[in-house]
mmCIF file with all atom_site columns, C-alpha atoms in Angstrom:
data_model
loop_
_atom_site.group_PDB
_atom_site.id
_atom_site.type_symbol
_atom_site.label_atom_id
_atom_site.label_alt_id
_atom_site.label_comp_id
_atom_site.label_asym_id
_atom_site.label_entity_id
_atom_site.label_seq_id
_atom_site.pdbx_PDB_ins_code
_atom_site.Cartn_x
_atom_site.Cartn_y
_atom_site.Cartn_z
_atom_site.occupancy
_atom_site.B_iso_or_equiv
_atom_site.pdbx_formal_charge
_atom_site.auth_seq_id
_atom_site.auth_comp_id
_atom_site.auth_asym_id
_atom_site.auth_atom_id
_atom_site.pdbx_PDB_model_num
ATOM 1   C CA . MET A 1 1   ? -2.466  17.129  22.555  1.00 94.00 ? 1   MET A CA 1
ATOM 2   C CA . LEU A 1 2   ? -1.825  13.940  20.538  1.00 93.00 ? 2   LEU A CA 1
ATOM 3   C CA . ALA A 1 3   ? 1.923   14.224  21.084  1.00 94.00 ? 3   ALA A CA 1
ATOM 4   C CA . ARG A 1 4   ? 1.472   14.941  24.770  1.00 94.00 ? 4   ARG A CA 1
ATOM 5   C CA . HIS A 1 5   ? -0.578  11.771  25.240  1.00 95.00 ? 5   HIS A CA 1
ATOM 6   C CA . GLY A 1 6   ? 1.764   9.552   23.221  1.00 94.00 ? 6   GLY A CA 1
ATOM 7   C CA . VAL A 1 7   ? -0.713  8.910   20.418  1.00 95.00 ? 7   VAL A CA 1
ATOM 8   C CA . SER A 1 8   ? 0.564   7.375   17.183  1.00 96.00 ? 8   SER A CA 1
ATOM 9   C CA . ILE A 1 9   ? -1.034  8.065   13.819  1.00 96.00 ? 9   ILE A CA 1
ATOM 10  C CA . ILE A 1 10  ? -1.046  5.160   11.381  1.00 95.00 ? 10  ILE A CA 1
ATOM 11  C CA . HIS A 1 11  ? -1.221  6.707   7.935   1.00 94.00 ? 11  HIS A CA 1
ATOM 12  C CA . CYS A 1 12  ? -2.341  4.510   5.015   1.00 94.00 ? 12  CYS A CA 1
ATOM 13  C CA . PRO A 1 13  ? -1.680  6.760   1.999   1.00 93.00 ? 13  PRO A CA 1
ATOM 14  C CA . LEU A 1 14  ? -2.802  4.286   -0.671  1.00 91.00 ? 14  LEU A CA 1
ATOM 15  C CA . THR A 1 15  ? -6.167  3.700   0.980   1.00 89.00 ? 15  THR A CA 1
ATOM 16  C CA . SER A 1 16  ? -6.683  7.430   1.538   1.00 89.00 ? 16  SER A CA 1
ATOM 17  C CA . PHE A 1 17  ? -5.745  8.092   -2.079  1.00 90.00 ? 17  PHE A CA 1
ATOM 18  C CA . HIS A 1 18  ? -8.133  5.415   -3.404  1.00 87.00 ? 18  HIS A CA 1
ATOM 19  C CA . TYR A 1 19  ? -10.988 7.049   -1.469  1.00 87.00 ? 19  TYR A CA 1
ATOM 20  C CA . SER A 1 20  ? -9.989  10.557  -2.656  1.00 89.00 ? 20  SER A CA 1
ATOM 21  C CA . GLY A 1 21  ? -8.699  11.623  0.742   1.00 89.00 ? 21  GLY A CA 1
ATOM 22  C CA . MET A 1 22  ? -5.397  12.606  2.259   1.00 90.00 ? 22  MET A CA 1
ATOM 23  C CA . LEU A 1 23  ? -3.906  13.192  5.680   1.00 92.00 ? 23  LEU A CA 1
ATOM 24  C CA . LYS A 1 24  ? -3.780  16.873  6.572   1.00 91.00 ? 24  LYS A CA 1
ATOM 25  C CA . SER A 1 25  ? -0.924  16.937  7.318   1.00 93.00 ? 25  SER A CA 1
ATOM 26  C CA . PHE A 1 26  ? 1.827   14.338  7.795   1.00 95.00 ? 26  PHE A CA 1
ATOM 27  C CA . ASP A 1 27  ? 4.494   17.036  8.113   1.00 96.00 ? 27  ASP A CA 1
ATOM 28  C CA . ALA A 1 28  ? 2.485   19.107  10.616  1.00 96.00 ? 28  ALA A CA 1
ATOM 29  C CA . PHE A 1 29  ? 1.774   16.113  12.870  1.00 96.00 ? 29  PHE A CA 1
ATOM 30  C CA . ALA A 1 30  ? 5.427   15.035  12.737  1.00 97.00 ? 30  ALA A CA 1
ATOM 31  C CA . ALA A 1 31  ? 6.629   18.582  13.469  1.00 96.00 ? 31  ALA A CA 1
ATOM 32  C CA . ALA A 1 32  ? 4.318   18.653  16.510  1.00 96.00 ? 32  ALA A CA 1
ATOM 33  C CA . GLY A 1 33  ? 6.034   15.525  17.842  1.00 97.00 ? 33  GLY A CA 1
ATOM 34  C CA . VAL A 1 34  ? 3.306   12.998  17.028  1.00 97.00 ? 34  VAL A CA 1
ATOM 35  C CA . ASN A 1 35  ? 4.678   9.535   16.290  1.00 98.00 ? 35  ASN A CA 1
ATOM 36  C CA . MET A 1 36  ? 3.915   8.809   12.643  1.00 97.00 ? 36  MET A CA 1
ATOM 37  C CA . CYS A 1 37  ? 3.521   5.264   11.339  1.00 97.00 ? 37  CYS A CA 1
ATOM 38  C CA . LEU A 1 38  ? 2.814   3.922   7.885   1.00 95.00 ? 38  LEU A CA 1
ATOM 39  C CA . GLY A 1 39  ? 0.370   1.143   7.119   1.00 92.00 ? 39  GLY A CA 1
ATOM 40  C CA . THR A 1 40  ? -1.085  -0.891  4.273   1.00 87.00 ? 40  THR A CA 1
ATOM 41  C CA . ASP A 1 41  ? -4.619  -1.957  5.112   1.00 77.00 ? 41  ASP A CA 1
ATOM 42  C CA . SER A 1 42  ? -5.853  -2.874  1.652   1.00 76.00 ? 42  SER A CA 1
ATOM 43  C CA . PHE A 1 43  ? -4.629  -4.091  -1.719  1.00 73.00 ? 43  PHE A CA 1
ATOM 44  C CA . PRO A 1 44  ? -2.084  -3.607  -2.987  1.00 77.00 ? 44  PRO A CA 1
ATOM 45  C CA . PRO A 1 45  ? -0.205  -4.321  0.288   1.00 84.00 ? 45  PRO A CA 1
ATOM 46  C CA . ASP A 1 46  ? 2.716   -2.341  -1.068  1.00 92.00 ? 46  ASP A CA 1
ATOM 47  C CA . LEU A 1 47  ? 4.521   -0.184  1.482   1.00 94.00 ? 47  LEU A CA 1
ATOM 48  C CA . ILE A 1 48  ? 6.966   1.080   -1.146  1.00 95.00 ? 48  ILE A CA 1
ATOM 49  C CA . LYS A 1 49  ? 4.111   2.366   -3.286  1.00 95.00 ? 49  LYS A CA 1
ATOM 50  C CA . GLY A 1 50  ? 2.517   3.701   -0.102  1.00 94.00 ? 50  GLY A CA 1
ATOM 51  C CA . ILE A 1 51  ? 5.603   5.775   0.675   1.00 96.00 ? 51  ILE A CA 1
ATOM 52  C CA . ASP A 1 52  ? 5.637   7.094   -2.896  1.00 96.00 ? 52  ASP A CA 1
ATOM 53  C CA . VAL A 1 53  ? 1.958   8.110   -2.802  1.00 95.00 ? 53  VAL A CA 1
ATOM 54  C CA . GLY A 1 54  ? 2.338   9.492   0.739   1.00 96.00 ? 54  GLY A CA 1
ATOM 55  C CA . THR A 1 55  ? 5.228   11.767  -0.156  1.00 96.00 ? 55  THR A CA 1
ATOM 56  C CA . HIS A 1 56  ? 3.338   13.152  -3.146  1.00 95.00 ? 56  HIS A CA 1
ATOM 57  C CA . LEU A 1 57  ? 0.124   13.695  -1.176  1.00 95.00 ? 57  LEU A CA 1
ATOM 58  C CA . ALA A 1 58  ? 2.121   15.510  1.520   1.00 96.00 ? 58  ALA A CA 1
ATOM 59  C CA . ARG A 1 59  ? 3.506   17.889  -1.102  1.00 96.00 ? 59  ARG A CA 1
ATOM 60  C CA . ILE A 1 60  ? 0.015   18.602  -2.407  1.00 95.00 ? 60  ILE A CA 1
ATOM 61  C CA . VAL A 1 61  ? -1.322  19.236  1.113   1.00 94.00 ? 61  VAL A CA 1
ATOM 62  C CA . GLU A 1 62  ? 1.561   21.532  2.059   1.00 95.00 ? 62  GLU A CA 1
ATOM 63  C CA . GLY A 1 63  ? 1.871   23.169  -1.362  1.00 95.00 ? 63  GLY A CA 1
ATOM 64  C CA . ARG A 1 64  ? 5.660   22.751  -1.185  1.00 94.00 ? 64  ARG A CA 1
ATOM 65  C CA . ARG A 1 65  ? 7.970   20.513  -3.172  1.00 94.00 ? 65  ARG A CA 1
ATOM 66  C CA . ASP A 1 66  ? 10.205  19.964  -0.125  1.00 95.00 ? 66  ASP A CA 1
ATOM 67  C CA . ALA A 1 67  ? 7.337   18.538  1.979   1.00 96.00 ? 67  ALA A CA 1
ATOM 68  C CA . GLY A 1 68  ? 6.861   14.816  2.493   1.00 96.00 ? 68  GLY A CA 1
ATOM 69  C CA . ALA A 1 69  ? 10.513  13.809  2.726   1.00 97.00 ? 69  ALA A CA 1
ATOM 70  C CA . VAL A 1 70  ? 11.194  10.214  1.701   1.00 97.00 ? 70  VAL A CA 1
ATOM 71  C CA . SER A 1 71  ? 13.288  9.783   4.853   1.00 97.00 ? 71  SER A CA 1
ATOM 72  C CA . ALA A 1 72  ? 10.358  10.845  7.077   1.00 97.00 ? 72  ALA A CA 1
ATOM 73  C CA . PHE A 1 73  ? 8.024   8.351   5.418   1.00 97.00 ? 73  PHE A CA 1
ATOM 74  C CA . PHE A 1 74  ? 10.612  5.553   5.512   1.00 97.00 ? 74  PHE A CA 1
ATOM 75  C CA . ASP A 1 75  ? 11.176  6.257   9.213   1.00 97.00 ? 75  ASP A CA 1
ATOM 76  C CA . ALA A 1 76  ? 7.402   6.116   9.757   1.00 97.00 ? 76  ALA A CA 1
ATOM 77  C CA . ALA A 1 77  ? 7.308   2.732   8.016   1.00 95.00 ? 77  ALA A CA 1
ATOM 78  C CA . THR A 1 78  ? 10.080  1.336   10.204  1.00 96.00 ? 78  THR A CA 1
ATOM 79  C CA . LEU A 1 79  ? 10.896  3.229   13.408  1.00 97.00 ? 79  LEU A CA 1
ATOM 80  C CA . GLY A 1 80  ? 7.440   4.789   13.800  1.00 97.00 ? 80  GLY A CA 1
ATOM 81  C CA . GLY A 1 81  ? 5.665   1.456   13.780  1.00 95.00 ? 81  GLY A CA 1
ATOM 82  C CA . ALA A 1 82  ? 8.177   -0.004  16.227  1.00 96.00 ? 82  ALA A CA 1
ATOM 83  C CA . ARG A 1 83  ? 7.731   2.996   18.527  1.00 96.00 ? 83  ARG A CA 1
ATOM 84  C CA . ALA A 1 84  ? 3.938   2.606   18.443  1.00 96.00 ? 84  ALA A CA 1
ATOM 85  C CA . LEU A 1 85  ? 4.345   -1.011  19.524  1.00 96.00 ? 85  LEU A CA 1
ATOM 86  C CA . GLY A 1 86  ? 6.850   -0.095  22.237  1.00 96.00 ? 86  GLY A CA 1
ATOM 87  C CA . ARG A 1 87  ? 9.445   -2.317  20.552  1.00 95.00 ? 87  ARG A CA 1
ATOM 88  C CA . ASP A 1 88  ? 13.004  -0.977  20.451  1.00 93.00 ? 88  ASP A CA 1
ATOM 89  C CA . ASP A 1 89  ? 14.105  -4.253  18.854  1.00 95.00 ? 89  ASP A CA 1
ATOM 90  C CA . LEU A 1 90  ? 12.145  -3.565  15.648  1.00 95.00 ? 90  LEU A CA 1
ATOM 91  C CA . GLY A 1 91  ? 12.487  -1.067  12.821  1.00 94.00 ? 91  GLY A CA 1
ATOM 92  C CA . ARG A 1 92  ? 16.283  -0.805  12.972  1.00 94.00 ? 92  ARG A CA 1
ATOM 93  C CA . LEU A 1 93  ? 19.397  -2.821  12.284  1.00 93.00 ? 93  LEU A CA 1
ATOM 94  C CA . CYS A 1 94  ? 21.661  -2.700  15.325  1.00 93.00 ? 94  CYS A CA 1
ATOM 95  C CA . PRO A 1 95  ? 22.966  -5.009  18.075  1.00 94.00 ? 95  PRO A CA 1
ATOM 96  C CA . GLY A 1 96  ? 20.064  -6.415  20.099  1.00 92.00 ? 96  GLY A CA 1
ATOM 97  C CA . ALA A 1 97  ? 17.462  -5.778  17.400  1.00 94.00 ? 97  ALA A CA 1
ATOM 98  C CA . GLN A 1 98  ? 15.622  -8.472  15.476  1.00 93.00 ? 98  GLN A CA 1
ATOM 99  C CA . ALA A 1 99  ? 17.121  -9.169  12.096  1.00 90.00 ? 99  ALA A CA 1
ATOM 100 C CA . ASP A 1 100 ? 14.072  -8.040  10.092  1.00 94.00 ? 100 ASP A CA 1
ATOM 101 C CA . ILE A 1 101 ? 15.532  -7.254  6.689   1.00 95.00 ? 101 ILE A CA 1
ATOM 102 C CA . MET A 1 102 ? 14.084  -6.544  3.270   1.00 95.00 ? 102 MET A CA 1
ATOM 103 C CA . VAL A 1 103 ? 16.313  -6.762  0.201   1.00 97.00 ? 103 VAL A CA 1
ATOM 104 C CA . ALA A 1 104 ? 15.218  -5.006  -2.988  1.00 97.00 ? 104 ALA A CA 1
ATOM 105 C CA . SER A 1 105 ? 16.769  -5.124  -6.434  1.00 97.00 ? 105 SER A CA 1
ATOM 106 C CA . LEU A 1 106 ? 17.222  -2.075  -8.652  1.00 97.00 ? 106 LEU A CA 1
ATOM 107 C CA . GLY A 1 107 ? 18.664  -4.165  -11.469 1.00 94.00 ? 107 GLY A CA 1
ATOM 108 C CA . ASP A 1 108 ? 15.675  -4.100  -13.796 1.00 93.00 ? 108 ASP A CA 1
ATOM 109 C CA . PHE A 1 109 ? 15.900  -1.761  -16.791 1.00 94.00 ? 109 PHE A CA 1
ATOM 110 C CA . ARG A 1 110 ? 12.507  -0.297  -15.806 1.00 93.00 ? 110 ARG A CA 1
ATOM 111 C CA . ASP A 1 111 ? 13.976  0.936   -12.513 1.00 93.00 ? 111 ASP A CA 1
ATOM 112 C CA . GLY A 1 112 ? 15.905  3.536   -14.484 1.00 93.00 ? 112 GLY A CA 1
ATOM 113 C CA . VAL A 1 113 ? 19.136  5.095   -13.348 1.00 95.00 ? 113 VAL A CA 1
ATOM 114 C CA . VAL A 1 114 ? 20.010  4.982   -9.666  1.00 95.00 ? 114 VAL A CA 1
ATOM 115 C CA . GLU A 1 115 ? 20.400  8.402   -8.098  1.00 94.00 ? 115 GLU A CA 1
ATOM 116 C CA . ASP A 1 116 ? 19.897  7.577   -4.401  1.00 97.00 ? 116 ASP A CA 1
ATOM 117 C CA . PRO A 1 117 ? 19.087  3.872   -3.814  1.00 96.00 ? 117 PRO A CA 1
ATOM 118 C CA . LEU A 1 118 ? 16.160  4.468   -1.453  1.00 97.00 ? 118 LEU A CA 1
ATOM 119 C CA . ARG A 1 119 ? 14.699  7.401   -3.398  1.00 96.00 ? 119 ARG A CA 1
ATOM 120 C CA . THR A 1 120 ? 15.050  5.439   -6.653  1.00 97.00 ? 120 THR A CA 1
ATOM 121 C CA . LEU A 1 121 ? 13.258  2.438   -5.107  1.00 97.00 ? 121 LEU A CA 1
ATOM 122 C CA . ILE A 1 122 ? 10.431  4.637   -3.788  1.00 96.00 ? 122 ILE A CA 1
ATOM 123 C CA . LEU A 1 123 ? 9.935   6.738   -6.916  1.00 94.00 ? 123 LEU A CA 1
ATOM 124 C CA . ASN A 1 124 ? 10.544  4.065   -9.571  1.00 95.00 ? 124 ASN A CA 1
ATOM 125 C CA . GLY A 1 125 ? 9.864   0.760   -7.859  1.00 95.00 ? 125 GLY A CA 1
ATOM 126 C CA . SER A 1 126 ? 7.240   -1.174  -5.957  1.00 94.00 ? 126 SER A CA 1
ATOM 127 C CA . ALA A 1 127 ? 6.967   -4.202  -3.683  1.00 93.00 ? 127 ALA A CA 1
ATOM 128 C CA . ARG A 1 128 ? 7.764   -6.294  -6.752  1.00 93.00 ? 128 ARG A CA 1
ATOM 129 C CA . ASN A 1 129 ? 11.370  -5.109  -6.410  1.00 96.00 ? 129 ASN A CA 1
ATOM 130 C CA . VAL A 1 130 ? 11.655  -7.020  -3.131  1.00 95.00 ? 130 VAL A CA 1
ATOM 131 C CA . ILE A 1 131 ? 13.608  -10.214 -3.714  1.00 96.00 ? 131 ILE A CA 1
ATOM 132 C CA . ASP A 1 132 ? 14.388  -11.383 -0.158  1.00 96.00 ? 132 ASP A CA 1
ATOM 133 C CA . THR A 1 133 ? 12.806  -10.848 3.245   1.00 95.00 ? 133 THR A CA 1
ATOM 134 C CA . TYR A 1 134 ? 14.044  -12.028 6.640   1.00 95.00 ? 134 TYR A CA 1
ATOM 135 C CA . VAL A 1 135 ? 12.012  -11.995 9.857   1.00 95.00 ? 135 VAL A CA 1
ATOM 136 C CA . ALA A 1 136 ? 14.122  -12.409 12.995  1.00 93.00 ? 136 ALA A CA 1
ATOM 137 C CA . GLY A 1 137 ? 16.888  -13.649 10.718  1.00 92.00 ? 137 GLY A CA 1
ATOM 138 C CA . ARG A 1 138 ? 14.700  -16.378 9.178   1.00 94.00 ? 138 ARG A CA 1
ATOM 139 C CA . PRO A 1 139 ? 14.268  -16.244 5.385   1.00 94.00 ? 139 PRO A CA 1
ATOM 140 C CA . VAL A 1 140 ? 10.598  -15.753 4.467   1.00 94.00 ? 140 VAL A CA 1
ATOM 141 C CA . VAL A 1 141 ? 10.842  -14.540 0.865   1.00 94.00 ? 141 VAL A CA 1
ATOM 142 C CA . VAL A 1 142 ? 13.727  -15.989 -1.133  1.00 95.00 ? 142 VAL A CA 1
ATOM 143 C CA . GLU A 1 143 ? 14.434  -14.785 -4.654  1.00 92.00 ? 143 GLU A CA 1
ATOM 144 C CA . GLY A 1 144 ? 10.910  -13.400 -4.913  1.00 89.00 ? 144 GLY A CA 1
ATOM 145 C CA . SER A 1 145 ? 9.012   -16.488 -3.775  1.00 89.00 ? 145 SER A CA 1
ATOM 146 C CA . LEU A 1 146 ? 7.833   -18.106 -0.549  1.00 89.00 ? 146 LEU A CA 1
ATOM 147 C CA . PRO A 1 147 ? 9.780   -21.360 -0.125  1.00 89.00 ? 147 PRO A CA 1
ATOM 148 C CA . GLY A 1 148 ? 7.514   -24.388 0.126   1.00 89.00 ? 148 GLY A CA 1
ATOM 149 C CA . ILE A 1 149 ? 4.317   -22.461 -0.605  1.00 88.00 ? 149 ILE A CA 1
ATOM 150 C CA . ASP A 1 150 ? 2.377   -22.617 -3.856  1.00 89.00 ? 150 ASP A CA 1
ATOM 151 C CA . LEU A 1 151 ? 0.548   -19.278 -3.987  1.00 88.00 ? 151 LEU A CA 1
ATOM 152 C CA . GLY A 1 152 ? -1.856  -20.407 -6.715  1.00 91.00 ? 152 GLY A CA 1
ATOM 153 C CA . GLU A 1 153 ? -4.217  -22.190 -4.317  1.00 91.00 ? 153 GLU A CA 1
ATOM 154 C CA . PRO A 1 154 ? -4.571  -19.385 -1.718  1.00 90.00 ? 154 PRO A CA 1
ATOM 155 C CA . ARG A 1 155 ? -4.942  -16.867 -4.543  1.00 91.00 ? 155 ARG A CA 1
ATOM 156 C CA . ALA A 1 156 ? -7.788  -18.873 -6.097  1.00 95.00 ? 156 ALA A CA 1
ATOM 157 C CA . GLU A 1 157 ? -9.434  -19.232 -2.677  1.00 95.00 ? 157 GLU A CA 1
ATOM 158 C CA . GLY A 1 158 ? -9.049  -15.486 -2.085  1.00 92.00 ? 158 GLY A CA 1
ATOM 159 C CA . GLN A 1 159 ? -10.703 -14.771 -5.435  1.00 94.00 ? 159 GLN A CA 1
ATOM 160 C CA . ARG A 1 160 ? -13.583 -17.118 -4.552  1.00 95.00 ? 160 ARG A CA 1
ATOM 161 C CA . LEU A 1 161 ? -14.099 -15.426 -1.165  1.00 95.00 ? 161 LEU A CA 1
ATOM 162 C CA . PHE A 1 162 ? -13.911 -11.997 -2.786  1.00 92.00 ? 162 PHE A CA 1
ATOM 163 C CA . GLY A 1 163 ? -16.658 -13.046 -5.213  1.00 92.00 ? 163 GLY A CA 1
ATOM 164 C CA . GLN A 1 164 ? -18.866 -14.029 -2.265  1.00 93.00 ? 164 GLN A CA 1
ATOM 165 C CA . MET A 1 165 ? -18.155 -10.712 -0.567  1.00 91.00 ? 165 MET A CA 1
ATOM 166 C CA . VAL A 1 166 ? -18.990 -8.716  -3.707  1.00 91.00 ? 166 VAL A CA 1
ATOM 167 C CA . HIS A 1 167 ? -22.334 -10.486 -4.115  1.00 88.00 ? 167 HIS A CA 1
ATOM 168 C CA . ALA A 1 168 ? -23.187 -9.892  -0.438  1.00 91.00 ? 168 ALA A CA 1
ATOM 169 C CA . TYR A 1 169 ? -22.606 -6.123  -0.676  1.00 88.00 ? 169 TYR A CA 1
ATOM 170 C CA . GLY A 1 170 ? -26.135 -5.561  -1.964  1.00 87.00 ? 170 GLY A CA 1
ATOM 171 C CA . GLU A 1 171 ? -27.589 -6.894  1.311   1.00 89.00 ? 171 GLU A CA 1
ATOM 172 C CA . ARG A 1 172 ? -25.819 -4.101  3.211   1.00 87.00 ? 172 ARG A CA 1
ATOM 173 C CA . ASP A 1 173 ? -26.381 -1.373  0.637   1.00 88.00 ? 173 ASP A CA 1
ATOM 174 C CA . TYR A 1 174 ? -29.130 1.006   1.761   1.00 90.00 ? 174 TYR A CA 1
ATOM 175 C CA . ARG A 1 175 ? -30.460 1.177   -1.805  1.00 92.00 ? 175 ARG A CA 1
ATOM 176 C CA . ARG A 1 176 ? -30.245 -2.616  -2.254  1.00 89.00 ? 176 ARG A CA 1
ATOM 177 C CA . ARG A 1 177 ? -28.240 -2.300  -5.456  1.00 93.00 ? 177 ARG A CA 1
ATOM 178 C CA . ASP A 1 178 ? -26.821 -5.527  -6.857  1.00 89.00 ? 178 ASP A CA 1
ATOM 179 C CA . ALA A 1 179 ? -23.150 -6.321  -7.413  1.00 88.00 ? 179 ALA A CA 1
ATOM 180 C CA . SER A 1 180 ? -23.166 -5.276  -11.081 1.00 87.00 ? 180 SER A CA 1
ATOM 181 C CA . GLU A 1 181 ? -24.243 -1.759  -10.083 1.00 90.00 ? 181 GLU A CA 1
ATOM 182 C CA . LEU A 1 182 ? -21.930 -1.488  -7.072  1.00 89.00 ? 182 LEU A CA 1
ATOM 183 C CA . PHE A 1 183 ? -18.920 -2.894  -8.948  1.00 89.00 ? 183 PHE A CA 1
ATOM 184 C CA . PRO A 1 184 ? -19.378 -1.799  -12.562 1.00 90.00 ? 184 PRO A CA 1
ATOM 185 C CA . PRO A 1 185 ? -16.705 -2.702  -15.127 1.00 90.00 ? 185 PRO A CA 1
ATOM 186 C CA . VAL A 1 186 ? -14.277 0.034   -16.203 1.00 90.00 ? 186 VAL A CA 1
ATOM 187 C CA . TYR A 1 187 ? -15.789 -0.105  -19.694 1.00 90.00 ? 187 TYR A CA 1
ATOM 188 C CA . ALA A 1 188 ? -19.362 -1.147  -20.384 1.00 83.00 ? 188 ALA A CA 1
ATOM 189 C CA . PRO A 1 189 ? -19.563 -4.368  -22.427 1.00 80.00 ? 189 PRO A CA 1
ATOM 190 C CA . ALA A 1 190 ? -19.599 -3.609  -26.127 1.00 76.00 ? 190 ALA A CA 1
ATOM 191 C CA . ALA A 1 191 ? -22.899 -4.022  -27.897 1.00 67.00 ? 191 ALA A CA 1
ATOM 192 C CA . VAL A 1 192 ? -22.893 -6.906  -30.337 1.00 63.00 ? 192 VAL A CA 1
ATOM 193 C CA . LEU A 1 193 ? -24.025 -5.840  -33.788 1.00 61.00 ? 193 LEU A CA 1
ATOM 194 C CA . ILE A 1 194 ? -25.750 -8.547  -35.803 1.00 66.00 ? 194 ILE A CA 1
ATOM 195 C CA . HIS A 1 195 ? -25.972 -7.985  -39.528 1.00 64.00 ? 195 HIS A CA 1
ATOM 196 C CA . ASP A 1 196 ? -29.285 -9.190  -40.924 1.00 63.00 ? 196 ASP A CA 1
ATOM 197 C CA . SER A 1 197 ? -28.755 -10.139 -44.542 1.00 63.00 ? 197 SER A CA 1
ATOM 198 C CA . THR A 1 198 ? -32.493 -10.324 -45.169 1.00 61.00 ? 198 THR A CA 1
ATOM 199 C CA . ALA A 1 199 ? -33.034 -6.631  -44.512 1.00 56.00 ? 199 ALA A CA 1
#
């Protein structure tokens, strides 16, 4: 029914994974002719990591090691999104298409050996491998940075706004828990032992 009505599914594997969920099933929807897209709607906004997590979740769902093909997820991240938007000029490199290009490096020792460039990037890399990005042929990321933009200030502002958001969560929590209970540290603070020499 979804395929018949031209519905697109935007799958956000990292978000699903963080909330202990998974799409059931990427492969089945794709096989039924549903247009599959890939998204990143939370931090980290890392589509490469999203493809990696998505392919592994698909294998778990299907119970097969050949499920969740990297090519299917890469196509969802590029062609699927363009199809959902009704834009033939996006998601591909060909005459008449926008020159939206991402360049990734596999030159770091931590990337390991290169078997297939795309599979190696997906399995061993992350968005940090991206060194250059072009949107409609215009350079946006150059050698890993945004020309003319100091990211320190927006990052500090983002952290400040996040702090406000965390403290406001308690107002919406049905149990009225405070931020320290809703966002506990990974490890509880260590107890400080004071040695009393008079004892």
